[in-house]
Amino acid sequence: MNTLRKISSQQKNHFSKITKRSFNSEKLPFTHGIHVFQCPDAVGIVAKLSECIASKGGNILGADIFAPPNKHMFYSRSEFIIDPSKWAREQIDEDFLKIAEKFGAMRSVIRVPDLDPIYKIAVFASKQDHCLVELLHAWQDKRLPVDITCVISNHYRDPNAHVMRFLDRNQIPYHFLNTTAVNKREEEILSLVQDTDFLVLARYMQILSGNFLKSYGRVIINIHHGLLPSFKGGNPSRQAFDCGVKMIGATTHFVTEELDAGPIIEQMVERVSHRDNLQSFVQRSENLERQCLFKAIKYYCELRVLPYQENKTVVF
């Protein structure tokens, strides 16, 4: 497969030229598409994917390829532009399906943002607002390609609070569910999120049960202070501060039944010192959490995250 990798490198240089030409053609009826592919490694995958797009008059803007050594697996993510009047959305699915069947693909996902429904998400939060506020502002500024259907919390917020006024102005429902160790209100929560594509835990200080995860059956993304698997459970900032760490971090990961042990999507770090008190330590940590959660959700919506081995991810 070394020859294939060499060809791929040459193609990327060609793709960059196509990108410049395509973006200068603003009046053309082009729309943007993304395709991710995972299959057993074989000769000819890149050629077939490129031929599929080119044969419909599309241009490839960029392609990322990963073939881990000694794993006999192939991962790719391609971005392309097409004229939807020449390549109908339903036909795109059918054409890529033929390639998926040819190579025995485990994953072949296409997204055309201008034509496909926007992702619907529900955001879970507890008392801390910083991650929730970041997502709300990113949604308002259209930096996140999602529709926030509701906010669910186990913490009561005053109607005059900044977050509540924002939600009210933008007609985003807020559901306060007073959970306990005995009653986590999971049946009620499930009824509120059935129409969502995935869930985001924006510092939601409750553990979702295995039954909830199975019943929901879709992706859940969580933010955690620290570089997992360090400082699991409650009040991780205090744990890290008391340990005198010199490097703080934040980790965004997929939720699994094992606490804070799901596949990692994004991690960010920042150096701290003995000069930091608990307040400055927490402020730095919260800034990392905001950025890390935002980036992970954006990556996921842009089809940049693929499962790799049992508990790892490929992030293009």
Coordinates of C-alpha atoms in Angstrom, one line a residue:
M1 CA 0.0 0.0 0.0
N2 CA 3.1 2.3 0.0
T3 CA 2.3 3.1 -3.7
L4 CA -1.2 4.0 -2.8
R5 CA -0.1 6.4 -0.1
K6 CA 2.3 8.1 -2.5
I7 CA -0.5 8.5 -5.0
S8 CA -2.7 10.0 -2.2
S9 CA 0.0 12.5 -1.5
Q10 CA 0.1 13.6 -5.1
Q11 CA -3.7 13.8 -5.2
K12 CA -3.7 16.1 -2.2
N13 CA -1.5 18.6 -4.0
H14 CA -3.9 18.5 -6.9
F15 CA -6.9 18.9 -4.5
S16 CA -5.4 22.2 -3.2
K17 CA -5.4 23.5 -6.7
I18 CA -9.0 22.5 -7.2
T19 CA -9.9 24.2 -3.9
K20 CA -8.6 27.5 -5.1
R21 CA -10.4 27.2 -8.4
S22 CA -13.7 26.1 -6.8
F23 CA -13.9 29.0 -4.3
N24 CA -13.3 31.5 -7.1
S25 CA -16.4 30.1 -8.9
E26 CA -18.9 31.6 -6.4
K27 CA -21.6 32.0 -9.1
L28 CA -21.7 28.2 -9.9
P29 CA -24.5 26.2 -8.3
F30 CA -22.1 24.1 -6.2
T31 CA -22.8 22.7 -2.7
H32 CA -20.4 21.2 -0.2
G33 CA -20.4 17.5 0.7
I34 CA -18.5 15.3 3.2
H35 CA -17.9 11.6 3.0
V36 CA -16.2 9.4 5.6
F37 CA -15.2 5.8 4.9
Q38 CA -13.9 2.9 6.9
C39 CA -13.1 -0.5 5.4
P40 CA -10.4 -3.2 5.2
D41 CA -7.4 -1.8 3.4
A42 CA -7.1 -2.7 -0.3
V43 CA -5.7 -1.4 -3.5
G44 CA -7.9 1.0 -5.4
I45 CA -10.1 2.6 -2.7
V46 CA -8.9 6.2 -3.3
A47 CA -9.3 5.7 -7.1
K48 CA -12.9 4.5 -6.7
L49 CA -13.9 7.3 -4.4
S50 CA -12.3 9.9 -6.6
E51 CA -13.9 8.4 -9.7
C52 CA -17.3 8.4 -8.1
I53 CA -17.2 12.1 -7.4
A54 CA -15.5 13.1 -10.7
S55 CA -17.9 11.1 -12.8
K56 CA -20.8 13.3 -11.4
G57 CA -19.0 16.5 -12.2
G58 CA -17.8 17.1 -8.6
N59 CA -14.5 18.4 -7.4
I60 CA -12.6 17.0 -4.4
L61 CA -11.5 19.9 -2.1
G62 CA -9.4 17.7 0.2
A63 CA -8.9 14.2 1.4
D64 CA -7.4 12.8 4.6
I65 CA -6.4 9.1 4.7
F66 CA -5.2 6.9 7.6
A67 CA -4.1 3.3 7.2
P68 CA -2.7 2.2 10.6
P69 CA 0.3 -0.2 10.3
N70 CA -0.3 -3.9 10.8
K71 CA -4.1 -3.3 11.2
H72 CA -5.2 -3.9 7.6
M73 CA -7.7 -1.0 7.9
F74 CA -8.4 2.1 5.8
Y75 CA -10.0 5.3 7.0
S76 CA -10.7 8.4 4.9
R77 CA -12.5 11.7 5.0
S78 CA -13.2 13.6 1.8
E79 CA -14.7 17.0 1.2
F80 CA -16.1 17.8 -2.2
I81 CA -18.3 20.2 -4.1
I82 CA -21.1 19.2 -6.5
D83 CA -23.9 20.6 -8.6
P84 CA -27.0 19.1 -6.9
S85 CA -29.0 19.5 -10.1
K86 CA -26.6 17.0 -11.7
W87 CA -26.1 14.7 -8.7
A88 CA -29.3 14.3 -6.7
R89 CA -29.0 13.7 -2.9
E90 CA -30.6 10.3 -3.1
Q91 CA -28.3 9.2 -5.9
I92 CA -25.2 10.3 -3.9
D93 CA -26.2 7.7 -1.2
E94 CA -26.7 5.0 -3.8
D95 CA -23.4 5.6 -5.6
F96 CA -21.3 5.6 -2.4
L97 CA -23.3 2.5 -1.2
K98 CA -22.0 0.6 -4.2
I99 CA -18.4 1.4 -3.2
A100 CA -19.1 0.5 0.4
E101 CA -20.4 -2.9 -0.7
K102 CA -17.4 -3.5 -3.1
F103 CA -14.9 -3.0 -0.3
G104 CA -16.9 -4.4 2.6
A105 CA -17.0 -1.1 4.4
M106 CA -17.9 -0.9 8.1
R107 CA -18.8 2.7 7.8
S108 CA -19.7 5.0 4.9
V109 CA -21.4 8.2 5.8
I110 CA -22.3 11.1 3.6
R111 CA -23.3 14.6 4.7
V112 CA -24.4 17.5 2.5
P113 CA -25.0 20.2 5.0
D114 CA -27.0 22.5 2.7
L115 CA -29.4 19.6 1.9
D116 CA -29.4 17.4 5.0
P117 CA -31.4 18.1 8.2
I118 CA -29.4 20.0 10.8
Y119 CA -28.3 18.0 13.8
K120 CA -30.7 18.2 16.8
I121 CA -29.2 18.0 20.2
A122 CA -30.2 18.4 23.8
V123 CA -27.8 19.9 26.3
F124 CA -27.6 18.7 29.9
A125 CA -26.2 20.9 32.6
S126 CA -26.1 21.1 36.4
K127 CA -25.1 24.2 38.5
Q128 CA -22.1 25.4 36.5
D129 CA -23.0 27.5 33.5
H130 CA -19.7 28.1 31.6
C131 CA -20.0 25.2 29.1
L132 CA -23.7 25.7 28.6
V133 CA -23.2 29.4 27.9
E134 CA -20.4 28.7 25.4
L135 CA -22.7 26.3 23.5
L136 CA -25.6 28.7 23.5
H137 CA -23.5 31.6 22.2
A138 CA -21.8 29.3 19.6
W139 CA -25.3 28.2 18.5
Q140 CA -26.5 31.8 18.3
D141 CA -23.5 32.9 16.3
K142 CA -23.9 29.9 13.9
R143 CA -20.5 28.6 14.8
L144 CA -22.1 25.2 15.6
P145 CA -24.2 23.5 13.0
V146 CA -26.8 22.3 15.5
D147 CA -30.3 23.0 16.6
I148 CA -30.6 23.0 20.4
T149 CA -34.0 21.5 21.1
C150 CA -33.9 21.9 24.9
V151 CA -31.7 22.3 28.0
I152 CA -32.2 19.7 30.8
S153 CA -30.9 20.3 34.3
N154 CA -31.0 18.9 37.8
H155 CA -30.4 22.4 39.1
Y156 CA -33.1 25.1 39.5
R157 CA -32.3 28.5 37.8
D158 CA -34.0 31.7 38.6
P159 CA -36.1 33.0 35.7
N160 CA -34.1 36.2 35.7
A161 CA -30.8 34.5 35.4
H162 CA -28.8 35.3 32.3
V163 CA -29.1 31.8 30.9
M164 CA -32.8 31.6 31.5
R165 CA -33.4 35.0 29.8
F166 CA -31.3 33.8 26.8
L167 CA -33.3 30.6 26.6
D168 CA -36.6 32.4 26.8
R169 CA -35.6 34.9 24.1
N170 CA -34.6 32.1 21.8
Q171 CA -37.6 29.9 22.7
I172 CA -35.4 27.0 23.9
P173 CA -37.2 25.0 26.5
Y174 CA -35.6 24.5 29.9
H175 CA -36.5 21.4 31.9
F176 CA -35.6 21.3 35.6
L177 CA -35.8 17.7 36.9
N178 CA -34.9 17.4 40.5
T179 CA -33.0 14.1 40.5
T180 CA -32.0 12.0 43.5
A181 CA -29.8 9.0 43.9
V182 CA -32.9 6.8 44.0
N183 CA -34.8 8.5 41.2
K184 CA -32.7 9.9 38.3
R185 CA -35.9 10.7 36.3
E186 CA -34.4 8.9 33.3
E187 CA -37.7 7.9 31.8
E188 CA -38.8 11.5 31.8
I189 CA -35.5 12.5 30.3
L190 CA -35.8 9.9 27.5
S191 CA -39.2 11.3 26.6
L192 CA -37.6 14.7 26.1
V193 CA -34.7 13.7 23.9
Q194 CA -36.3 11.1 21.6
D195 CA -36.1 13.4 18.5
T196 CA -32.4 14.3 19.0
D197 CA -29.4 13.1 17.1
F198 CA -27.0 13.2 20.0
L199 CA -26.7 14.5 23.5
V200 CA -24.2 16.9 25.1
L201 CA -23.3 16.8 28.8
A202 CA -22.1 20.3 29.5
R203 CA -20.9 19.7 33.1
Y204 CA -23.9 17.6 34.0
M205 CA -23.0 16.2 37.4
Q206 CA -25.1 13.0 37.2
I207 CA -24.2 9.5 36.0
L208 CA -26.4 8.2 33.3
S209 CA -27.3 4.5 33.8
G210 CA -26.5 1.7 31.5
N211 CA -30.2 1.3 30.9
F212 CA -30.5 4.9 29.8
L213 CA -27.5 4.6 27.4
K214 CA -29.1 1.5 25.8
S215 CA -32.5 3.0 25.6
Y216 CA -31.3 6.2 24.0
G217 CA -29.0 4.3 21.7
R218 CA -27.2 7.3 20.2
V219 CA -24.0 9.2 20.8
I220 CA -23.6 11.2 24.0
I221 CA -20.6 13.6 24.4
N222 CA -19.2 14.6 27.8
I223 CA -16.7 17.2 29.0
H224 CA -14.3 16.3 31.8
H225 CA -11.8 18.4 33.6
G226 CA -8.4 16.9 33.4
L227 CA -6.5 14.5 31.1
L228 CA -8.5 11.3 31.5
P229 CA -8.3 8.8 33.2
S230 CA -7.0 11.2 35.9
F231 CA -9.3 12.7 38.5
K232 CA -12.5 10.8 37.9
G233 CA -15.8 11.6 39.6
G234 CA -16.9 14.7 41.4
N235 CA -15.0 18.0 41.9
P236 CA -12.1 17.1 39.7
S237 CA -10.7 20.7 39.9
R238 CA -10.3 20.5 43.6
Q239 CA -8.7 17.0 43.3
A240 CA -6.1 18.3 40.8
F241 CA -5.4 21.5 42.8
D242 CA -4.9 19.5 46.0
C243 CA -2.5 17.2 44.1
G244 CA -0.4 20.2 43.0
V245 CA -0.5 19.4 39.3
K246 CA 1.6 21.6 37.0
M247 CA -0.4 20.9 33.9
I248 CA -4.2 21.1 33.7
G249 CA -6.4 19.9 31.0
A250 CA -9.9 19.1 29.7
T251 CA -11.1 16.0 27.9
T252 CA -14.1 15.5 25.7
H253 CA -15.1 11.9 25.2
F254 CA -18.0 9.7 24.3
V255 CA -20.1 8.4 27.2
T256 CA -20.0 4.7 27.9
E257 CA -21.2 2.6 30.9
E258 CA -17.7 2.9 32.5
L259 CA -17.4 6.3 34.2
D260 CA -15.2 8.7 32.3
A261 CA -13.7 6.0 30.2
G262 CA -15.2 6.4 26.8
P263 CA -13.3 7.0 23.6
I264 CA -11.5 10.4 23.6
I265 CA -12.4 13.0 21.0
E266 CA -10.4 16.1 22.0
Q267 CA -8.0 17.1 24.8
M268 CA -6.5 20.5 25.7
V269 CA -3.8 21.5 28.2
E270 CA -2.4 24.6 29.9
R271 CA 0.4 25.0 32.4
V272 CA -0.3 26.3 35.9
S273 CA 2.1 27.0 38.8
H274 CA 2.3 27.5 42.5
R275 CA 1.2 31.1 42.0
D276 CA -2.3 29.9 41.1
N277 CA -4.9 29.9 43.9
L278 CA -8.0 27.7 43.7
Q279 CA -10.0 30.5 42.0
S280 CA -7.5 31.1 39.2
F281 CA -7.0 27.4 38.8
V282 CA -10.7 26.9 38.3
Q283 CA -11.0 29.8 35.9
R284 CA -8.3 28.3 33.7
S285 CA -9.9 24.9 33.9
E286 CA -13.3 26.3 32.9
N287 CA -11.8 28.1 29.9
L288 CA -10.2 24.8 28.7
E289 CA -13.5 23.0 29.2
R290 CA -15.5 25.5 27.1
Q291 CA -13.0 25.3 24.2
C292 CA -12.6 21.6 24.4
L293 CA -16.3 20.8 24.3
F294 CA -17.0 23.2 21.5
K295 CA -14.2 21.8 19.3
A296 CA -15.4 18.2 19.9
I297 CA -19.0 18.9 19.0
K298 CA -17.9 20.8 15.9
Y299 CA -15.6 17.9 14.9
Y300 CA -18.4 15.4 15.4
C301 CA -20.8 17.4 13.3
E302 CA -18.2 17.7 10.5
L303 CA -17.8 13.9 10.4
R304 CA -14.2 14.2 11.6
V305 CA -14.5 11.5 14.3
L306 CA -14.3 7.8 13.6
P307 CA -14.1 4.8 15.9
Y308 CA -10.7 3.2 15.9
Q309 CA -9.9 -0.1 17.8
E310 CA -11.9 -0.8 20.9
N311 CA -11.5 2.5 22.8
K312 CA -9.8 5.0 20.5
T313 CA -10.9 7.4 17.8
V314 CA -9.5 8.7 14.5
V315 CA -10.0 12.5 14.4
F316 CA -9.3 14.0 11.0

